[in-house]
Amino acid sequence: MTTSQNSEQKQRSNGVIVGTCVAFVVGMTGMAYAAVPLYDMFCRVTGYNGTTQRVEQASDVILDEKVKVTFDANTSGGLPWEFKPVQRDIDVRIGETVQVMYRAKNLSSKPTTGQATFNVTPMQAGAYFNKVQCFCFTETTLQPGEEMEMPVVFFVDPDMVNAVETKDIKTLTLSYTFYPREPSKPVAQVKTGETENKL
């Protein structure tokens, strides 16, 4: 084999290594962006980490057995809101659909927008805590000094009393944390802005 053939073969080999490395980096970058939504979807499906379930309709089975549900409210730094549950706890029949209220007030002198994250403890009960309606499904904007009551409609799945890891649970805590968020632009406004940029 000549020197030039050796050189070409070495260059091809180096090219394969470089190509593999580039593909690996691109793939890992893609996985990094996909990790958060995939993890969120996994939590919603399985109830992992205390993530509650979102459902379209109420339970058609209501047990005589009750569970106490306590309510917790927090705001992260950067969101000047007062946020709290209207009531601290309730006793609810398992399978019964109930509505509770949280209250938020904007303490700043300008409009601010937030979105709430949520979980249930004990974490293994998250898969059995079903929300029909919740302010956490969308972002919330409050004007300066505005106060708003926000409903949560939920029920505890009757299957919770049959699962070994949850059948002895007598108290659940539903916890929310509001984080600051840039308000979403209406679709019409986005299109108008794009048209103006093109002109």
PDB file of C-alpha atoms in Angstrom:
ATOM      1  CA  MET A   1       0.000   0.000   0.000  1.00  0.00           C
ATOM      2  CA  THR A   2       1.424   3.392  -1.014  1.00  0.00           C
ATOM      3  CA  THR A   3       1.870   6.385   1.247  1.00  0.00           C
ATOM      4  CA  SER A   4      -0.904   8.287  -0.545  1.00  0.00           C
ATOM      5  CA  GLN A   5      -3.316   5.355  -0.062  1.00  0.00           C
ATOM      6  CA  ASN A   6      -2.412   5.232   3.625  1.00  0.00           C
ATOM      7  CA  SER A   7      -3.053   8.953   3.872  1.00  0.00           C
ATOM      8  CA  GLU A   8      -6.440   8.677   2.134  1.00  0.00           C
ATOM      9  CA  GLN A   9      -7.474   5.790   4.339  1.00  0.00           C
ATOM     10  CA  LYS A  10      -6.443   7.731   7.435  1.00  0.00           C
ATOM     11  CA  GLN A  11      -8.391  10.788   6.270  1.00  0.00           C
ATOM     12  CA  ARG A  12     -11.492   8.625   5.635  1.00  0.00           C
ATOM     13  CA  SER A  13     -11.127   7.085   9.088  1.00  0.00           C
ATOM     14  CA  ASN A  14     -10.766  10.524  10.684  1.00  0.00           C
ATOM     15  CA  GLY A  15     -13.798  11.741   8.722  1.00  0.00           C
ATOM     16  CA  VAL A  16     -15.895   8.859  10.065  1.00  0.00           C
ATOM     17  CA  ILE A  17     -14.780   9.636  13.632  1.00  0.00           C
ATOM     18  CA  VAL A  18     -15.537  13.357  13.238  1.00  0.00           C
ATOM     19  CA  GLY A  19     -18.935  12.583  11.662  1.00  0.00           C
ATOM     20  CA  THR A  20     -19.790  10.198  14.494  1.00  0.00           C
ATOM     21  CA  CYS A  21     -18.791  12.785  17.096  1.00  0.00           C
ATOM     22  CA  VAL A  22     -20.871  15.512  15.415  1.00  0.00           C
ATOM     23  CA  ALA A  23     -23.896  13.181  15.183  1.00  0.00           C
ATOM     24  CA  PHE A  24     -23.468  12.297  18.862  1.00  0.00           C
ATOM     25  CA  VAL A  25     -23.344  15.972  19.923  1.00  0.00           C
ATOM     26  CA  VAL A  26     -26.410  16.841  17.794  1.00  0.00           C
ATOM     27  CA  GLY A  27     -28.282  13.834  19.188  1.00  0.00           C
ATOM     28  CA  MET A  28     -27.444  14.717  22.800  1.00  0.00           C
ATOM     29  CA  THR A  29     -28.502  18.333  22.248  1.00  0.00           C
ATOM     30  CA  GLY A  30     -31.828  17.134  20.845  1.00  0.00           C
ATOM     31  CA  MET A  31     -32.301  14.803  23.813  1.00  0.00           C
ATOM     32  CA  ALA A  32     -31.581  17.657  26.234  1.00  0.00           C
ATOM     33  CA  TYR A  33     -34.374  19.751  24.703  1.00  0.00           C
ATOM     34  CA  ALA A  34     -36.752  16.766  24.658  1.00  0.00           C
ATOM     35  CA  ALA A  35     -35.968  15.658  28.224  1.00  0.00           C
ATOM     36  CA  VAL A  36     -38.177  18.208  30.032  1.00  0.00           C
ATOM     37  CA  PRO A  37     -41.398  17.654  28.040  1.00  0.00           C
ATOM     38  CA  LEU A  38     -40.830  13.883  27.999  1.00  0.00           C
ATOM     39  CA  TYR A  39     -40.277  13.831  31.765  1.00  0.00           C
ATOM     40  CA  ASP A  40     -43.374  16.004  32.273  1.00  0.00           C
ATOM     41  CA  MET A  41     -45.438  13.635  30.101  1.00  0.00           C
ATOM     42  CA  PHE A  42     -44.072  10.609  31.992  1.00  0.00           C
ATOM     43  CA  CYS A  43     -45.009  12.216  35.341  1.00  0.00           C
ATOM     44  CA  ARG A  44     -48.533  13.047  34.170  1.00  0.00           C
ATOM     45  CA  VAL A  45     -49.152   9.527  32.883  1.00  0.00           C
ATOM     46  CA  THR A  46     -47.707   7.675  35.877  1.00  0.00           C
ATOM     47  CA  GLY A  47     -48.253  10.144  38.741  1.00  0.00           C
ATOM     48  CA  TYR A  48     -44.508   9.959  39.416  1.00  0.00           C
ATOM     49  CA  ASN A  49     -43.123  12.595  41.795  1.00  0.00           C
ATOM     50  CA  GLY A  50     -46.628  13.447  43.038  1.00  0.00           C
ATOM     51  CA  THR A  51     -47.861  14.685  39.662  1.00  0.00           C
ATOM     52  CA  THR A  52     -51.663  14.758  39.556  1.00  0.00           C
ATOM     53  CA  GLN A  53     -53.813  13.509  36.690  1.00  0.00           C
ATOM     54  CA  ARG A  54     -55.931  15.669  34.363  1.00  0.00           C
ATOM     55  CA  VAL A  55     -59.322  14.207  33.435  1.00  0.00           C
ATOM     56  CA  GLU A  56     -62.321  15.358  31.396  1.00  0.00           C
ATOM     57  CA  GLN A  57     -65.132  14.001  33.572  1.00  0.00           C
ATOM     58  CA  ALA A  58     -65.974  13.345  37.199  1.00  0.00           C
ATOM     59  CA  SER A  59     -65.916   9.959  38.906  1.00  0.00           C
ATOM     60  CA  ASP A  60     -69.131   7.894  38.776  1.00  0.00           C
ATOM     61  CA  VAL A  61     -68.136   5.940  41.925  1.00  0.00           C
ATOM     62  CA  ILE A  62     -68.263   7.586  45.364  1.00  0.00           C
ATOM     63  CA  LEU A  63     -67.178   5.672  48.463  1.00  0.00           C
ATOM     64  CA  ASP A  64     -68.269   6.227  52.055  1.00  0.00           C
ATOM     65  CA  GLU A  65     -64.592   6.361  53.043  1.00  0.00           C
ATOM     66  CA  LYS A  66     -63.134   9.853  53.452  1.00  0.00           C
ATOM     67  CA  VAL A  67     -59.701  11.369  53.042  1.00  0.00           C
ATOM     68  CA  LYS A  68     -58.456  14.729  54.322  1.00  0.00           C
ATOM     69  CA  VAL A  69     -57.007  17.033  51.648  1.00  0.00           C
ATOM     70  CA  THR A  70     -54.861  19.950  52.829  1.00  0.00           C
ATOM     71  CA  PHE A  71     -53.852  22.867  50.598  1.00  0.00           C
ATOM     72  CA  ASP A  72     -50.490  24.599  50.267  1.00  0.00           C
ATOM     73  CA  ALA A  73     -49.548  27.726  48.269  1.00  0.00           C
ATOM     74  CA  ASN A  74     -46.160  29.255  47.391  1.00  0.00           C
ATOM     75  CA  THR A  75     -44.700  31.868  45.052  1.00  0.00           C
ATOM     76  CA  SER A  76     -41.180  31.845  43.664  1.00  0.00           C
ATOM     77  CA  GLY A  77     -38.838  34.818  43.742  1.00  0.00           C
ATOM     78  CA  GLY A  78     -39.560  37.415  41.084  1.00  0.00           C
ATOM     79  CA  LEU A  79     -43.358  37.155  41.294  1.00  0.00           C
ATOM     80  CA  PRO A  80     -44.761  39.865  43.610  1.00  0.00           C
ATOM     81  CA  TRP A  81     -47.971  38.033  44.495  1.00  0.00           C
ATOM     82  CA  GLU A  82     -49.745  37.057  47.661  1.00  0.00           C
ATOM     83  CA  PHE A  83     -51.051  33.531  47.012  1.00  0.00           C
ATOM     84  CA  LYS A  84     -52.965  31.302  49.418  1.00  0.00           C
ATOM     85  CA  PRO A  85     -55.775  28.762  49.652  1.00  0.00           C
ATOM     86  CA  VAL A  86     -59.183  30.091  50.728  1.00  0.00           C
ATOM     87  CA  GLN A  87     -59.486  27.116  53.106  1.00  0.00           C
ATOM     88  CA  ARG A  88     -56.634  25.109  54.587  1.00  0.00           C
ATOM     89  CA  ASP A  89     -58.193  21.641  54.373  1.00  0.00           C
ATOM     90  CA  ILE A  90     -61.360  19.645  53.712  1.00  0.00           C
ATOM     91  CA  ASP A  91     -62.603  16.129  54.381  1.00  0.00           C
ATOM     92  CA  VAL A  92     -63.858  14.640  51.133  1.00  0.00           C
ATOM     93  CA  ARG A  93     -65.427  11.306  50.256  1.00  0.00           C
ATOM     94  CA  ILE A  94     -63.212   9.289  47.928  1.00  0.00           C
ATOM     95  CA  GLY A  95     -64.611   9.607  44.405  1.00  0.00           C
ATOM     96  CA  GLU A  96     -66.625  12.759  45.234  1.00  0.00           C
ATOM     97  CA  THR A  97     -66.005  15.726  42.944  1.00  0.00           C
ATOM     98  CA  VAL A  98     -65.385  18.936  44.884  1.00  0.00           C
ATOM     99  CA  GLN A  99     -64.366  22.514  44.146  1.00  0.00           C
ATOM    100  CA  VAL A 100     -61.952  24.545  46.257  1.00  0.00           C
ATOM    101  CA  MET A 101     -60.607  28.038  45.739  1.00  0.00           C
ATOM    102  CA  TYR A 102     -57.179  29.641  45.853  1.00  0.00           C
ATOM    103  CA  ARG A 103     -56.699  33.414  46.001  1.00  0.00           C
ATOM    104  CA  ALA A 104     -53.926  35.459  44.376  1.00  0.00           C
ATOM    105  CA  LYS A 105     -53.221  39.194  44.586  1.00  0.00           C
ATOM    106  CA  ASN A 106     -50.726  41.230  42.561  1.00  0.00           C
ATOM    107  CA  LEU A 107     -48.829  43.402  45.059  1.00  0.00           C
ATOM    108  CA  SER A 108     -46.882  45.297  42.382  1.00  0.00           C
ATOM    109  CA  SER A 109     -47.675  48.441  40.410  1.00  0.00           C
ATOM    110  CA  LYS A 110     -47.582  46.722  37.013  1.00  0.00           C
ATOM    111  CA  PRO A 111     -49.337  43.763  35.346  1.00  0.00           C
ATOM    112  CA  THR A 112     -47.603  40.456  36.059  1.00  0.00           C
ATOM    113  CA  THR A 113     -48.135  36.954  34.720  1.00  0.00           C
ATOM    114  CA  GLY A 114     -47.526  33.642  36.448  1.00  0.00           C
ATOM    115  CA  GLN A 115     -48.082  29.941  35.924  1.00  0.00           C
ATOM    116  CA  ALA A 116     -48.458  27.380  38.682  1.00  0.00           C
ATOM    117  CA  THR A 117     -46.763  24.026  39.026  1.00  0.00           C
ATOM    118  CA  PHE A 118     -48.281  21.462  41.347  1.00  0.00           C
ATOM    119  CA  ASN A 119     -47.837  18.152  43.108  1.00  0.00           C
ATOM    120  CA  VAL A 120     -49.483  15.902  45.671  1.00  0.00           C
ATOM    121  CA  THR A 121     -47.907  14.319  48.731  1.00  0.00           C
ATOM    122  CA  PRO A 122     -47.509  11.535  49.635  1.00  0.00           C
ATOM    123  CA  MET A 123     -46.070  11.204  46.126  1.00  0.00           C
ATOM    124  CA  GLN A 124     -47.455   7.722  45.520  1.00  0.00           C
ATOM    125  CA  ALA A 125     -50.985   9.208  45.734  1.00  0.00           C
ATOM    126  CA  GLY A 126     -50.392  11.581  42.786  1.00  0.00           C
ATOM    127  CA  ALA A 127     -51.668   9.028  40.267  1.00  0.00           C
ATOM    128  CA  TYR A 128     -55.021   8.922  42.101  1.00  0.00           C
ATOM    129  CA  PHE A 129     -55.577  12.682  42.413  1.00  0.00           C
ATOM    130  CA  ASN A 130     -57.658  13.742  39.398  1.00  0.00           C
ATOM    131  CA  LYS A 131     -58.233  17.345  38.346  1.00  0.00           C
ATOM    132  CA  VAL A 132     -61.246  18.211  36.199  1.00  0.00           C
ATOM    133  CA  GLN A 133     -60.556  21.965  36.238  1.00  0.00           C
ATOM    134  CA  CYS A 134     -57.579  23.976  37.483  1.00  0.00           C
ATOM    135  CA  PHE A 135     -56.086  27.463  37.168  1.00  0.00           C
ATOM    136  CA  CYS A 136     -52.731  25.709  36.747  1.00  0.00           C
ATOM    137  CA  PHE A 137     -53.690  24.530  33.244  1.00  0.00           C
ATOM    138  CA  THR A 138     -53.102  28.048  31.875  1.00  0.00           C
ATOM    139  CA  GLU A 139     -51.080  31.162  32.721  1.00  0.00           C
ATOM    140  CA  THR A 140     -52.667  33.877  34.877  1.00  0.00           C
ATOM    141  CA  THR A 141     -52.198  37.629  34.445  1.00  0.00           C
ATOM    142  CA  LEU A 142     -53.088  40.038  37.257  1.00  0.00           C
ATOM    143  CA  GLN A 143     -53.309  43.805  36.858  1.00  0.00           C
ATOM    144  CA  PRO A 144     -51.727  46.102  39.499  1.00  0.00           C
ATOM    145  CA  GLY A 145     -53.426  45.432  42.841  1.00  0.00           C
ATOM    146  CA  GLU A 146     -55.852  42.937  41.263  1.00  0.00           C
ATOM    147  CA  GLU A 147     -57.074  40.049  43.418  1.00  0.00           C
ATOM    148  CA  MET A 148     -58.545  36.902  41.907  1.00  0.00           C
ATOM    149  CA  GLU A 149     -60.136  33.710  43.211  1.00  0.00           C
ATOM    150  CA  MET A 150     -59.177  30.638  41.191  1.00  0.00           C
ATOM    151  CA  PRO A 151     -61.020  27.299  41.311  1.00  0.00           C
ATOM    152  CA  VAL A 152     -59.696  23.757  41.417  1.00  0.00           C
ATOM    153  CA  VAL A 153     -62.184  20.948  40.725  1.00  0.00           C
ATOM    154  CA  PHE A 154     -60.927  17.488  41.659  1.00  0.00           C
ATOM    155  CA  PHE A 155     -61.697  14.028  42.987  1.00  0.00           C
ATOM    156  CA  VAL A 156     -59.641  11.245  44.541  1.00  0.00           C
ATOM    157  CA  ASP A 157     -59.827   8.063  42.455  1.00  0.00           C
ATOM    158  CA  PRO A 158     -61.591   5.233  44.330  1.00  0.00           C
ATOM    159  CA  ASP A 159     -58.868   2.842  43.100  1.00  0.00           C
ATOM    160  CA  MET A 160     -56.561   4.455  45.676  1.00  0.00           C
ATOM    161  CA  VAL A 161     -58.092   2.281  48.422  1.00  0.00           C
ATOM    162  CA  ASN A 162     -57.200  -0.916  46.510  1.00  0.00           C
ATOM    163  CA  ALA A 163     -53.508  -0.210  45.826  1.00  0.00           C
ATOM    164  CA  VAL A 164     -51.109  -1.613  48.432  1.00  0.00           C
ATOM    165  CA  GLU A 165     -48.938   1.531  48.486  1.00  0.00           C
ATOM    166  CA  THR A 166     -51.889   3.963  48.984  1.00  0.00           C
ATOM    167  CA  LYS A 167     -54.706   2.096  50.765  1.00  0.00           C
ATOM    168  CA  ASP A 168     -53.655   3.350  54.227  1.00  0.00           C
ATOM    169  CA  ILE A 169     -53.214   7.020  53.240  1.00  0.00           C
ATOM    170  CA  LYS A 170     -55.647   9.234  55.180  1.00  0.00           C
ATOM    171  CA  THR A 171     -54.282  12.713  54.356  1.00  0.00           C
ATOM    172  CA  LEU A 172     -53.195  14.241  51.021  1.00  0.00           C
ATOM    173  CA  THR A 173     -51.593  17.647  50.439  1.00  0.00           C
ATOM    174  CA  LEU A 174     -52.170  19.524  47.187  1.00  0.00           C
ATOM    175  CA  SER A 175     -49.371  22.048  46.729  1.00  0.00           C
ATOM    176  CA  TYR A 176     -48.963  24.842  44.153  1.00  0.00           C
ATOM    177  CA  THR A 177     -46.052  27.143  43.380  1.00  0.00           C
ATOM    178  CA  PHE A 178     -46.544  30.136  41.073  1.00  0.00           C
ATOM    179  CA  TYR A 179     -43.582  31.152  38.887  1.00  0.00           C
ATOM    180  CA  PRO A 180     -43.209  34.379  36.868  1.00  0.00           C
ATOM    181  CA  ARG A 181     -43.795  34.005  33.157  1.00  0.00           C
ATOM    182  CA  GLU A 182     -43.811  36.213  30.081  1.00  0.00           C
ATOM    183  CA  PRO A 183     -47.431  36.485  28.870  1.00  0.00           C
ATOM    184  CA  SER A 184     -48.198  34.648  25.630  1.00  0.00           C
ATOM    185  CA  LYS A 185     -49.048  36.874  22.661  1.00  0.00           C
ATOM    186  CA  PRO A 186     -52.433  36.341  20.991  1.00  0.00           C
ATOM    187  CA  VAL A 187     -52.127  34.617  17.593  1.00  0.00           C
ATOM    188  CA  ALA A 188     -53.572  37.656  15.745  1.00  0.00           C
ATOM    189  CA  GLN A 189     -51.009  39.939  17.415  1.00  0.00           C
ATOM    190  CA  VAL A 190     -48.132  37.634  16.473  1.00  0.00           C
ATOM    191  CA  LYS A 191     -49.272  37.531  12.820  1.00  0.00           C
ATOM    192  CA  THR A 192     -49.675  41.328  12.713  1.00  0.00           C
ATOM    193  CA  GLY A 193     -46.152  41.767  14.109  1.00  0.00           C
ATOM    194  CA  GLU A 194     -44.734  39.355  11.513  1.00  0.00           C
ATOM    195  CA  THR A 195     -46.522  41.241   8.691  1.00  0.00           C
ATOM    196  CA  GLU A 196     -45.149  44.575   9.909  1.00  0.00           C
ATOM    197  CA  ASN A 197     -41.625  43.163  10.025  1.00  0.00           C
ATOM    198  CA  LYS A 198     -41.920  41.979   6.418  1.00  0.00           C
ATOM    199  CA  LEU A 199     -43.101  45.388   5.129  1.00  0.00           C
TER     200      LEU A 199
END
